[in-house]
């Protein structure tokens, strides 16, 4: 499926994949702040925003990755710099496994390589069932207090809430089950042979900074840049630091 997206700028493509339960609008500061060095493309994964909601049930992270690859083709380019936040990072790993030639470099943000533990898998099922029965309300109330760094502004909280609430329940439930079934990407880390950058909110309560450090340590040549004042949504919480790190990283990529 070719995904809907927003874009800004010209030149080599930097393609951005959002997390759960979010959409392309989480990258507004990257579209604005990096469009002088890249054609920045922020996609909506299937089922939300500008992307069709058909084919949602039973979708897998591999399907999301194949959608990204089809979208790269539709953009008319051979390869992209590929960045993903959290669930978007799981998609980045899957694109790299399945469509290696389309990936020129990777940026992993507030994400991890491990698959779900048996307990986490059970929790995903509960989340999916709850969304199907009650909509995304309880999920939103549960996630909001944890996703941003302490002291986040009311404005940022409101923007985040709106994104959560915009995600159709069908898409959020399918995401939960897709994440439950994702592969462990840890064995892939040593095989990554494109330039890689790892960015992680210093105050991420959902995935600790320590595990991102470990992940970066397993990718040849990867650098971890901690993002100060950010929780799990660092591109929105500290766009200045995130954009500066991506800019510096991309300046060394031969596109
Ligand atoms: C996300 O932000 O995409 C999710 O927290 C990822 C997850 O639940 O594993």
PDB file of C-alpha atoms and ligand atoms in Angstrom:
ATOM      1  CA  UNK A   1       0.000   0.000   0.000  1.00  0.00           C
ATOM      2  CA  UNK A   2       1.330   3.455  -0.880  1.00  0.00           C
ATOM      3  CA  UNK A   3       1.140   5.609   2.231  1.00  0.00           C
ATOM      4  CA  UNK A   4      -0.040   9.182   2.565  1.00  0.00           C
ATOM      5  CA  UNK A   5       2.531  11.715   3.729  1.00  0.00           C
ATOM      6  CA  UNK A   6       3.534  15.323   4.262  1.00  0.00           C
ATOM      7  CA  UNK A   7       6.740  16.550   2.715  1.00  0.00           C
ATOM      8  CA  UNK A   8       9.019  19.570   2.691  1.00  0.00           C
ATOM      9  CA  UNK A   9      12.271  20.361   0.921  1.00  0.00           C
ATOM     10  CA  UNK A  10      14.124  18.861  -2.000  1.00  0.00           C
ATOM     11  CA  UNK A  11      16.933  16.424  -2.656  1.00  0.00           C
ATOM     12  CA  UNK A  12      17.711  13.049  -1.092  1.00  0.00           C
ATOM     13  CA  UNK A  13      14.773  11.706   0.926  1.00  0.00           C
ATOM     14  CA  UNK A  14      14.721  11.468   4.712  1.00  0.00           C
ATOM     15  CA  UNK A  15      11.679   9.294   5.462  1.00  0.00           C
ATOM     16  CA  UNK A  16      10.161   9.455   8.959  1.00  0.00           C
ATOM     17  CA  UNK A  17       8.031   6.712  10.557  1.00  0.00           C
ATOM     18  CA  UNK A  18       5.910   7.594  13.584  1.00  0.00           C
ATOM     19  CA  UNK A  19       5.242   5.620  16.771  1.00  0.00           C
ATOM     20  CA  UNK A  20       2.118   4.265  18.477  1.00  0.00           C
ATOM     21  CA  UNK A  21      -0.604   5.561  18.619  1.00  0.00           C
ATOM     22  CA  UNK A  22       0.596   8.574  16.665  1.00  0.00           C
ATOM     23  CA  UNK A  23       0.718   9.877  13.121  1.00  0.00           C
ATOM     24  CA  UNK A  24       2.866  11.904  10.707  1.00  0.00           C
ATOM     25  CA  UNK A  25       2.174  15.138  12.561  1.00  0.00           C
ATOM     26  CA  UNK A  26       4.622  14.146  15.320  1.00  0.00           C
ATOM     27  CA  UNK A  27       7.393  15.158  12.875  1.00  0.00           C
ATOM     28  CA  UNK A  28       6.254  18.731  12.276  1.00  0.00           C
ATOM     29  CA  UNK A  29       9.513  20.196  13.652  1.00  0.00           C
ATOM     30  CA  UNK A  30      11.652  17.902  11.511  1.00  0.00           C
ATOM     31  CA  UNK A  31       9.729  18.856   8.349  1.00  0.00           C
ATOM     32  CA  UNK A  32      10.341  22.458   9.218  1.00  0.00           C
ATOM     33  CA  UNK A  33      13.874  22.198  10.554  1.00  0.00           C
ATOM     34  CA  UNK A  34      15.555  19.737   8.161  1.00  0.00           C
ATOM     35  CA  UNK A  35      13.999  20.637   4.803  1.00  0.00           C
ATOM     36  CA  UNK A  36      17.040  22.698   3.816  1.00  0.00           C
ATOM     37  CA  UNK A  37      19.176  19.530   3.653  1.00  0.00           C
ATOM     38  CA  UNK A  38      16.689  16.815   2.656  1.00  0.00           C
ATOM     39  CA  UNK A  39      13.347  16.148   1.057  1.00  0.00           C
ATOM     40  CA  UNK A  40      11.722  15.281   4.373  1.00  0.00           C
ATOM     41  CA  UNK A  41       8.798  12.859   4.040  1.00  0.00           C
ATOM     42  CA  UNK A  42       6.672  12.026   7.105  1.00  0.00           C
ATOM     43  CA  UNK A  43       4.363   9.089   6.365  1.00  0.00           C
ATOM     44  CA  UNK A  44       1.187   7.944   8.058  1.00  0.00           C
ATOM     45  CA  UNK A  45       1.316   4.196   8.609  1.00  0.00           C
ATOM     46  CA  UNK A  46      -1.722   2.356   7.208  1.00  0.00           C
ATOM     47  CA  UNK A  47      -5.053   3.141   8.793  1.00  0.00           C
ATOM     48  CA  UNK A  48      -4.500   6.678  10.055  1.00  0.00           C
ATOM     49  CA  UNK A  49      -4.271  10.226   8.788  1.00  0.00           C
ATOM     50  CA  UNK A  50      -3.735  10.283   5.047  1.00  0.00           C
ATOM     51  CA  UNK A  51      -3.339   6.506   4.664  1.00  0.00           C
ATOM     52  CA  UNK A  52      -6.215   4.127   3.920  1.00  0.00           C
ATOM     53  CA  UNK A  53      -7.911   2.161   6.708  1.00  0.00           C
ATOM     54  CA  UNK A  54      -8.774  -0.912   4.585  1.00  0.00           C
ATOM     55  CA  UNK A  55      -6.534  -3.936   5.275  1.00  0.00           C
ATOM     56  CA  UNK A  56      -6.004  -3.092   8.940  1.00  0.00           C
ATOM     57  CA  UNK A  57      -6.981  -6.316  10.682  1.00  0.00           C
ATOM     58  CA  UNK A  58      -4.177  -8.840  10.939  1.00  0.00           C
ATOM     59  CA  UNK A  59      -1.578  -6.323   9.765  1.00  0.00           C
ATOM     60  CA  UNK A  60       1.989  -7.051  10.805  1.00  0.00           C
ATOM     61  CA  UNK A  61       5.097  -4.937  11.273  1.00  0.00           C
ATOM     62  CA  UNK A  62       6.316  -6.592   8.051  1.00  0.00           C
ATOM     63  CA  UNK A  63       3.223  -5.238   6.263  1.00  0.00           C
ATOM     64  CA  UNK A  64       4.009  -1.766   7.607  1.00  0.00           C
ATOM     65  CA  UNK A  65       7.572  -2.170   6.335  1.00  0.00           C
ATOM     66  CA  UNK A  66       6.364  -3.286   2.900  1.00  0.00           C
ATOM     67  CA  UNK A  67       4.100  -0.209   2.773  1.00  0.00           C
ATOM     68  CA  UNK A  68       7.122   1.989   3.496  1.00  0.00           C
ATOM     69  CA  UNK A  69       9.091   0.252   0.719  1.00  0.00           C
ATOM     70  CA  UNK A  70       6.224   0.729  -1.764  1.00  0.00           C
ATOM     71  CA  UNK A  71       6.074   4.378  -0.780  1.00  0.00           C
ATOM     72  CA  UNK A  72       9.819   4.773  -1.382  1.00  0.00           C
ATOM     73  CA  UNK A  73       9.230   3.457  -4.917  1.00  0.00           C
ATOM     74  CA  UNK A  74       6.308   5.830  -5.368  1.00  0.00           C
ATOM     75  CA  UNK A  75       8.547   8.748  -4.364  1.00  0.00           C
ATOM     76  CA  UNK A  76      10.715   7.853  -7.353  1.00  0.00           C
ATOM     77  CA  UNK A  77      13.927   7.276  -5.407  1.00  0.00           C
ATOM     78  CA  UNK A  78      16.110   4.207  -4.948  1.00  0.00           C
ATOM     79  CA  UNK A  79      16.948   4.627  -1.290  1.00  0.00           C
ATOM     80  CA  UNK A  80      16.266   6.857   1.702  1.00  0.00           C
ATOM     81  CA  UNK A  81      17.651   7.890   5.045  1.00  0.00           C
ATOM     82  CA  UNK A  82      15.120   6.132   7.263  1.00  0.00           C
ATOM     83  CA  UNK A  83      14.161   7.272  10.753  1.00  0.00           C
ATOM     84  CA  UNK A  84      11.629   5.708  13.101  1.00  0.00           C
ATOM     85  CA  UNK A  85      10.374   6.471  16.576  1.00  0.00           C
ATOM     86  CA  UNK A  86       9.503   3.575  18.884  1.00  0.00           C
ATOM     87  CA  UNK A  87       7.072   1.399  16.855  1.00  0.00           C
ATOM     88  CA  UNK A  88       8.469   3.287  13.864  1.00  0.00           C
ATOM     89  CA  UNK A  89      11.866   1.910  14.889  1.00  0.00           C
ATOM     90  CA  UNK A  90      10.432  -1.635  14.750  1.00  0.00           C
ATOM     91  CA  UNK A  91       9.331  -0.788  11.206  1.00  0.00           C
ATOM     92  CA  UNK A  92      12.820   0.516  10.359  1.00  0.00           C
ATOM     93  CA  UNK A  93      14.338  -2.816  11.459  1.00  0.00           C
ATOM     94  CA  UNK A  94      11.824  -4.693   9.292  1.00  0.00           C
ATOM     95  CA  UNK A  95      12.474  -2.472   6.251  1.00  0.00           C
ATOM     96  CA  UNK A  96      16.183  -3.097   6.659  1.00  0.00           C
ATOM     97  CA  UNK A  97      15.596  -6.868   6.781  1.00  0.00           C
ATOM     98  CA  UNK A  98      13.163  -7.008   3.867  1.00  0.00           C
ATOM     99  CA  UNK A  99      14.185  -4.120   1.603  1.00  0.00           C
ATOM    100  CA  UNK A 100      17.837  -3.596   2.415  1.00  0.00           C
ATOM    101  CA  UNK A 101      18.663  -1.739  -0.807  1.00  0.00           C
ATOM    102  CA  UNK A 102      16.172   0.993  -0.011  1.00  0.00           C
ATOM    103  CA  UNK A 103      17.939   2.007   3.199  1.00  0.00           C
ATOM    104  CA  UNK A 104      20.900   4.382   2.942  1.00  0.00           C
ATOM    105  CA  UNK A 105      21.165   5.142   6.644  1.00  0.00           C
ATOM    106  CA  UNK A 106      19.050   4.661   9.748  1.00  0.00           C
ATOM    107  CA  UNK A 107      18.048   6.814  12.690  1.00  0.00           C
ATOM    108  CA  UNK A 108      16.524   4.949  15.650  1.00  0.00           C
ATOM    109  CA  UNK A 109      14.683   7.194  18.067  1.00  0.00           C
ATOM    110  CA  UNK A 110      13.228   6.222  21.454  1.00  0.00           C
ATOM    111  CA  UNK A 111      13.065   2.605  20.364  1.00  0.00           C
ATOM    112  CA  UNK A 112      14.496  -0.824  21.103  1.00  0.00           C
ATOM    113  CA  UNK A 113      15.497  -3.988  19.245  1.00  0.00           C
ATOM    114  CA  UNK A 114      14.023  -6.654  21.548  1.00  0.00           C
ATOM    115  CA  UNK A 115      10.713  -8.349  20.897  1.00  0.00           C
ATOM    116  CA  UNK A 116       7.978  -8.563  23.552  1.00  0.00           C
ATOM    117  CA  UNK A 117       8.334 -10.781  26.622  1.00  0.00           C
ATOM    118  CA  UNK A 118       5.480 -13.265  27.230  1.00  0.00           C
ATOM    119  CA  UNK A 119       3.996 -10.805  29.789  1.00  0.00           C
ATOM    120  CA  UNK A 120       4.223  -7.923  27.331  1.00  0.00           C
ATOM    121  CA  UNK A 121       2.526 -10.047  24.668  1.00  0.00           C
ATOM    122  CA  UNK A 122      -0.339 -10.724  27.053  1.00  0.00           C
ATOM    123  CA  UNK A 123      -0.613  -7.019  27.823  1.00  0.00           C
ATOM    124  CA  UNK A 124      -0.785  -6.260  24.073  1.00  0.00           C
ATOM    125  CA  UNK A 125      -3.745  -8.630  23.741  1.00  0.00           C
ATOM    126  CA  UNK A 126      -5.507  -6.901  26.604  1.00  0.00           C
ATOM    127  CA  UNK A 127      -4.783  -3.511  25.041  1.00  0.00           C
ATOM    128  CA  UNK A 128      -6.152  -4.617  21.668  1.00  0.00           C
ATOM    129  CA  UNK A 129      -9.291  -6.096  23.259  1.00  0.00           C
ATOM    130  CA  UNK A 130      -9.842  -2.982  25.371  1.00  0.00           C
ATOM    131  CA  UNK A 131      -9.521  -0.707  22.333  1.00  0.00           C
ATOM    132  CA  UNK A 132     -11.971  -2.855  20.394  1.00  0.00           C
ATOM    133  CA  UNK A 133     -14.496  -2.724  23.241  1.00  0.00           C
ATOM    134  CA  UNK A 134     -14.033   0.801  24.561  1.00  0.00           C
ATOM    135  CA  UNK A 135     -12.158   2.761  21.906  1.00  0.00           C
ATOM    136  CA  UNK A 136      -8.806   4.410  22.568  1.00  0.00           C
ATOM    137  CA  UNK A 137      -9.953   6.443  25.623  1.00  0.00           C
ATOM    138  CA  UNK A 138      -8.414   4.257  28.361  1.00  0.00           C
ATOM    139  CA  UNK A 139      -5.214   3.796  26.338  1.00  0.00           C
ATOM    140  CA  UNK A 140      -4.872   7.555  25.931  1.00  0.00           C
ATOM    141  CA  UNK A 141      -5.393   8.204  29.665  1.00  0.00           C
ATOM    142  CA  UNK A 142      -2.888   5.476  30.549  1.00  0.00           C
ATOM    143  CA  UNK A 143      -0.176   6.593  28.146  1.00  0.00           C
ATOM    144  CA  UNK A 144      -0.375  10.364  28.460  1.00  0.00           C
ATOM    145  CA  UNK A 145       1.140  10.632  31.947  1.00  0.00           C
ATOM    146  CA  UNK A 146       4.112   8.448  30.925  1.00  0.00           C
ATOM    147  CA  UNK A 147       4.988   9.454  27.405  1.00  0.00           C
ATOM    148  CA  UNK A 148       6.387  12.968  27.947  1.00  0.00           C
ATOM    149  CA  UNK A 149       9.172  14.162  30.219  1.00  0.00           C
ATOM    150  CA  UNK A 150       8.232  15.606  33.572  1.00  0.00           C
ATOM    151  CA  UNK A 151       7.419  19.272  33.249  1.00  0.00           C
ATOM    152  CA  UNK A 152       6.119  19.018  29.667  1.00  0.00           C
ATOM    153  CA  UNK A 153       4.099  22.083  28.711  1.00  0.00           C
ATOM    154  CA  UNK A 154       0.304  22.011  28.625  1.00  0.00           C
ATOM    155  CA  UNK A 155       0.532  22.801  24.926  1.00  0.00           C
ATOM    156  CA  UNK A 156       2.681  19.742  24.244  1.00  0.00           C
ATOM    157  CA  UNK A 157       0.345  17.574  26.306  1.00  0.00           C
ATOM    158  CA  UNK A 158      -2.590  18.843  24.261  1.00  0.00           C
ATOM    159  CA  UNK A 159      -0.823  18.199  20.936  1.00  0.00           C
ATOM    160  CA  UNK A 160       0.043  14.663  22.053  1.00  0.00           C
ATOM    161  CA  UNK A 161      -3.495  13.977  23.263  1.00  0.00           C
ATOM    162  CA  UNK A 162      -4.909  15.164  19.953  1.00  0.00           C
ATOM    163  CA  UNK A 163      -2.630  12.837  18.008  1.00  0.00           C
ATOM    164  CA  UNK A 164      -3.601   9.893  20.214  1.00  0.00           C
ATOM    165  CA  UNK A 165      -7.271  10.700  19.828  1.00  0.00           C
ATOM    166  CA  UNK A 166      -6.971  11.045  16.056  1.00  0.00           C
ATOM    167  CA  UNK A 167      -5.759   7.454  15.744  1.00  0.00           C
ATOM    168  CA  UNK A 168      -8.689   5.278  14.655  1.00  0.00           C
ATOM    169  CA  UNK A 169      -9.335   2.464  17.178  1.00  0.00           C
ATOM    170  CA  UNK A 170      -9.023  -0.133  14.410  1.00  0.00           C
ATOM    171  CA  UNK A 171      -5.500   1.076  13.648  1.00  0.00           C
ATOM    172  CA  UNK A 172      -4.459   1.246  17.319  1.00  0.00           C
ATOM    173  CA  UNK A 173      -5.786  -2.285  18.015  1.00  0.00           C
ATOM    174  CA  UNK A 174      -4.008  -3.654  14.944  1.00  0.00           C
ATOM    175  CA  UNK A 175      -0.774  -1.887  15.997  1.00  0.00           C
ATOM    176  CA  UNK A 176      -0.903  -3.544  19.419  1.00  0.00           C
ATOM    177  CA  UNK A 177      -1.168  -7.010  17.876  1.00  0.00           C
ATOM    178  CA  UNK A 178       1.416  -6.217  15.200  1.00  0.00           C
ATOM    179  CA  UNK A 179       3.863  -5.151  17.936  1.00  0.00           C
ATOM    180  CA  UNK A 180       3.057  -8.310  19.923  1.00  0.00           C
ATOM    181  CA  UNK A 181       4.112 -10.456  16.984  1.00  0.00           C
ATOM    182  CA  UNK A 182       7.184  -8.515  15.893  1.00  0.00           C
ATOM    183  CA  UNK A 183      10.514 -10.286  15.540  1.00  0.00           C
ATOM    184  CA  UNK A 184      13.451  -9.798  17.848  1.00  0.00           C
ATOM    185  CA  UNK A 185      15.778  -7.443  15.975  1.00  0.00           C
ATOM    186  CA  UNK A 186      18.667  -7.884  18.414  1.00  0.00           C
ATOM    187  CA  UNK A 187      20.429 -10.484  16.218  1.00  0.00           C
ATOM    188  CA  UNK A 188      20.293  -7.985  13.342  1.00  0.00           C
ATOM    189  CA  UNK A 189      22.163  -5.226  15.136  1.00  0.00           C
ATOM    190  CA  UNK A 190      25.616  -6.598  14.352  1.00  0.00           C
ATOM    191  CA  UNK A 191      24.609  -6.977  10.693  1.00  0.00           C
ATOM    192  CA  UNK A 192      23.632  -3.359  10.143  1.00  0.00           C
ATOM    193  CA  UNK A 193      26.115  -2.054   7.618  1.00  0.00           C
ATOM    194  CA  UNK A 194      24.751   1.411   6.917  1.00  0.00           C
ATOM    195  CA  UNK A 195      25.509   4.544   8.960  1.00  0.00           C
ATOM    196  CA  UNK A 196      23.291   4.557  12.048  1.00  0.00           C
ATOM    197  CA  UNK A 197      22.341   7.061  14.699  1.00  0.00           C
ATOM    198  CA  UNK A 198      20.521   6.332  17.956  1.00  0.00           C
ATOM    199  CA  UNK A 199      18.657   9.150  19.705  1.00  0.00           C
ATOM    200  CA  UNK A 200      16.940   8.681  23.038  1.00  0.00           C
ATOM    201  CA  UNK A 201      15.080  10.914  25.471  1.00  0.00           C
ATOM    202  CA  UNK A 202      16.988  11.130  28.746  1.00  0.00           C
ATOM    203  CA  UNK A 203      13.725  10.856  30.642  1.00  0.00           C
ATOM    204  CA  UNK A 204      12.070   8.145  28.568  1.00  0.00           C
ATOM    205  CA  UNK A 205       9.880   6.218  31.033  1.00  0.00           C
ATOM    206  CA  UNK A 206       8.666   3.720  28.449  1.00  0.00           C
ATOM    207  CA  UNK A 207      12.054   2.536  27.187  1.00  0.00           C
ATOM    208  CA  UNK A 208      15.046   3.350  29.369  1.00  0.00           C
ATOM    209  CA  UNK A 209      18.069   5.207  28.031  1.00  0.00           C
ATOM    210  CA  UNK A 210      20.316   2.377  29.255  1.00  0.00           C
ATOM    211  CA  UNK A 211      18.779  -0.120  26.827  1.00  0.00           C
ATOM    212  CA  UNK A 212      19.266   2.339  23.946  1.00  0.00           C
ATOM    213  CA  UNK A 213      22.935   2.636  24.950  1.00  0.00           C
ATOM    214  CA  UNK A 214      23.233  -1.137  24.805  1.00  0.00           C
ATOM    215  CA  UNK A 215      21.527  -1.232  21.420  1.00  0.00           C
ATOM    216  CA  UNK A 216      23.820   1.447  19.991  1.00  0.00           C
ATOM    217  CA  UNK A 217      26.820  -0.478  21.326  1.00  0.00           C
ATOM    218  CA  UNK A 218      25.855  -3.466  19.185  1.00  0.00           C
ATOM    219  CA  UNK A 219      25.626  -1.511  15.914  1.00  0.00           C
ATOM    220  CA  UNK A 220      28.981  -0.960  14.249  1.00  0.00           C
ATOM    221  CA  UNK A 221      29.921   2.707  14.315  1.00  0.00           C
ATOM    222  CA  UNK A 222      26.601   3.822  15.814  1.00  0.00           C
ATOM    223  CA  UNK A 223      26.507   6.765  18.111  1.00  0.00           C
ATOM    224  CA  UNK A 224      23.961   7.301  20.885  1.00  0.00           C
ATOM    225  CA  UNK A 225      22.896  10.866  21.440  1.00  0.00           C
ATOM    226  CA  UNK A 226      20.875  11.366  24.640  1.00  0.00           C
ATOM    227  CA  UNK A 227      18.186  14.017  24.230  1.00  0.00           C
ATOM    228  CA  UNK A 228      17.941  16.273  27.294  1.00  0.00           C
ATOM    229  CA  UNK A 229      14.548  17.301  28.605  1.00  0.00           C
ATOM    230  CA  UNK A 230      12.781  14.646  26.544  1.00  0.00           C
ATOM    231  CA  UNK A 231      10.742  11.570  27.409  1.00  0.00           C
ATOM    232  CA  UNK A 232       9.502   9.075  24.812  1.00  0.00           C
ATOM    233  CA  UNK A 233       8.676  11.660  22.127  1.00  0.00           C
ATOM    234  CA  UNK A 234      11.979  13.451  21.756  1.00  0.00           C
ATOM    235  CA  UNK A 235      11.407  14.850  18.213  1.00  0.00           C
ATOM    236  CA  UNK A 236       8.457  16.806  19.615  1.00  0.00           C
ATOM    237  CA  UNK A 237       9.855  17.484  23.079  1.00  0.00           C
ATOM    238  CA  UNK A 238      13.301  18.741  22.134  1.00  0.00           C
ATOM    239  CA  UNK A 239      13.282  19.338  18.375  1.00  0.00           C
ATOM    240  CA  UNK A 240      16.348  21.574  18.570  1.00  0.00           C
ATOM    241  CA  UNK A 241      18.584  18.809  19.925  1.00  0.00           C
ATOM    242  CA  UNK A 242      17.036  16.117  17.717  1.00  0.00           C
ATOM    243  CA  UNK A 243      17.353  18.173  14.542  1.00  0.00           C
ATOM    244  CA  UNK A 244      20.926  19.186  15.344  1.00  0.00           C
ATOM    245  CA  UNK A 245      21.941  15.535  15.845  1.00  0.00           C
ATOM    246  CA  UNK A 246      20.205  14.375  12.653  1.00  0.00           C
ATOM    247  CA  UNK A 247      21.668  17.291  10.682  1.00  0.00           C
ATOM    248  CA  UNK A 248      25.193  16.491  11.848  1.00  0.00           C
ATOM    249  CA  UNK A 249      24.667  12.769  11.095  1.00  0.00           C
ATOM    250  CA  UNK A 250      23.252  13.357   7.612  1.00  0.00           C
ATOM    251  CA  UNK A 251      26.047  15.761   6.728  1.00  0.00           C
ATOM    252  CA  UNK A 252      28.334  12.718   6.709  1.00  0.00           C
ATOM    253  CA  UNK A 253      26.092  10.550   4.509  1.00  0.00           C
ATOM    254  CA  UNK A 254      26.960  10.258   0.871  1.00  0.00           C
ATOM    255  CA  UNK A 255      23.485  10.567  -0.653  1.00  0.00           C
TER     256      UNK A 255
HETATM  257  C1  LIG B   1       5.499   3.489  20.676  1.00  0.00           C
HETATM  258  O1  LIG B   1       5.710   4.586  21.178  1.00  0.00           O
HETATM  259  O2  LIG B   1       5.491   3.320  19.456  1.00  0.00           O
HETATM  260  C2  LIG B   1       5.205   2.347  21.614  1.00  0.00           C
HETATM  261  O3  LIG B   1       5.409   2.745  22.927  1.00  0.00           O
HETATM  262  C3  LIG B   1       6.020   1.158  21.308  1.00  0.00           C
HETATM  263  C4  LIG B   1       5.681  -0.012  22.154  1.00  0.00           C
HETATM  264  O4  LIG B   1       4.659  -0.014  22.854  1.00  0.00           O
HETATM  265  O5  LIG B   1       6.435  -1.013  22.118  1.00  0.00           O
END
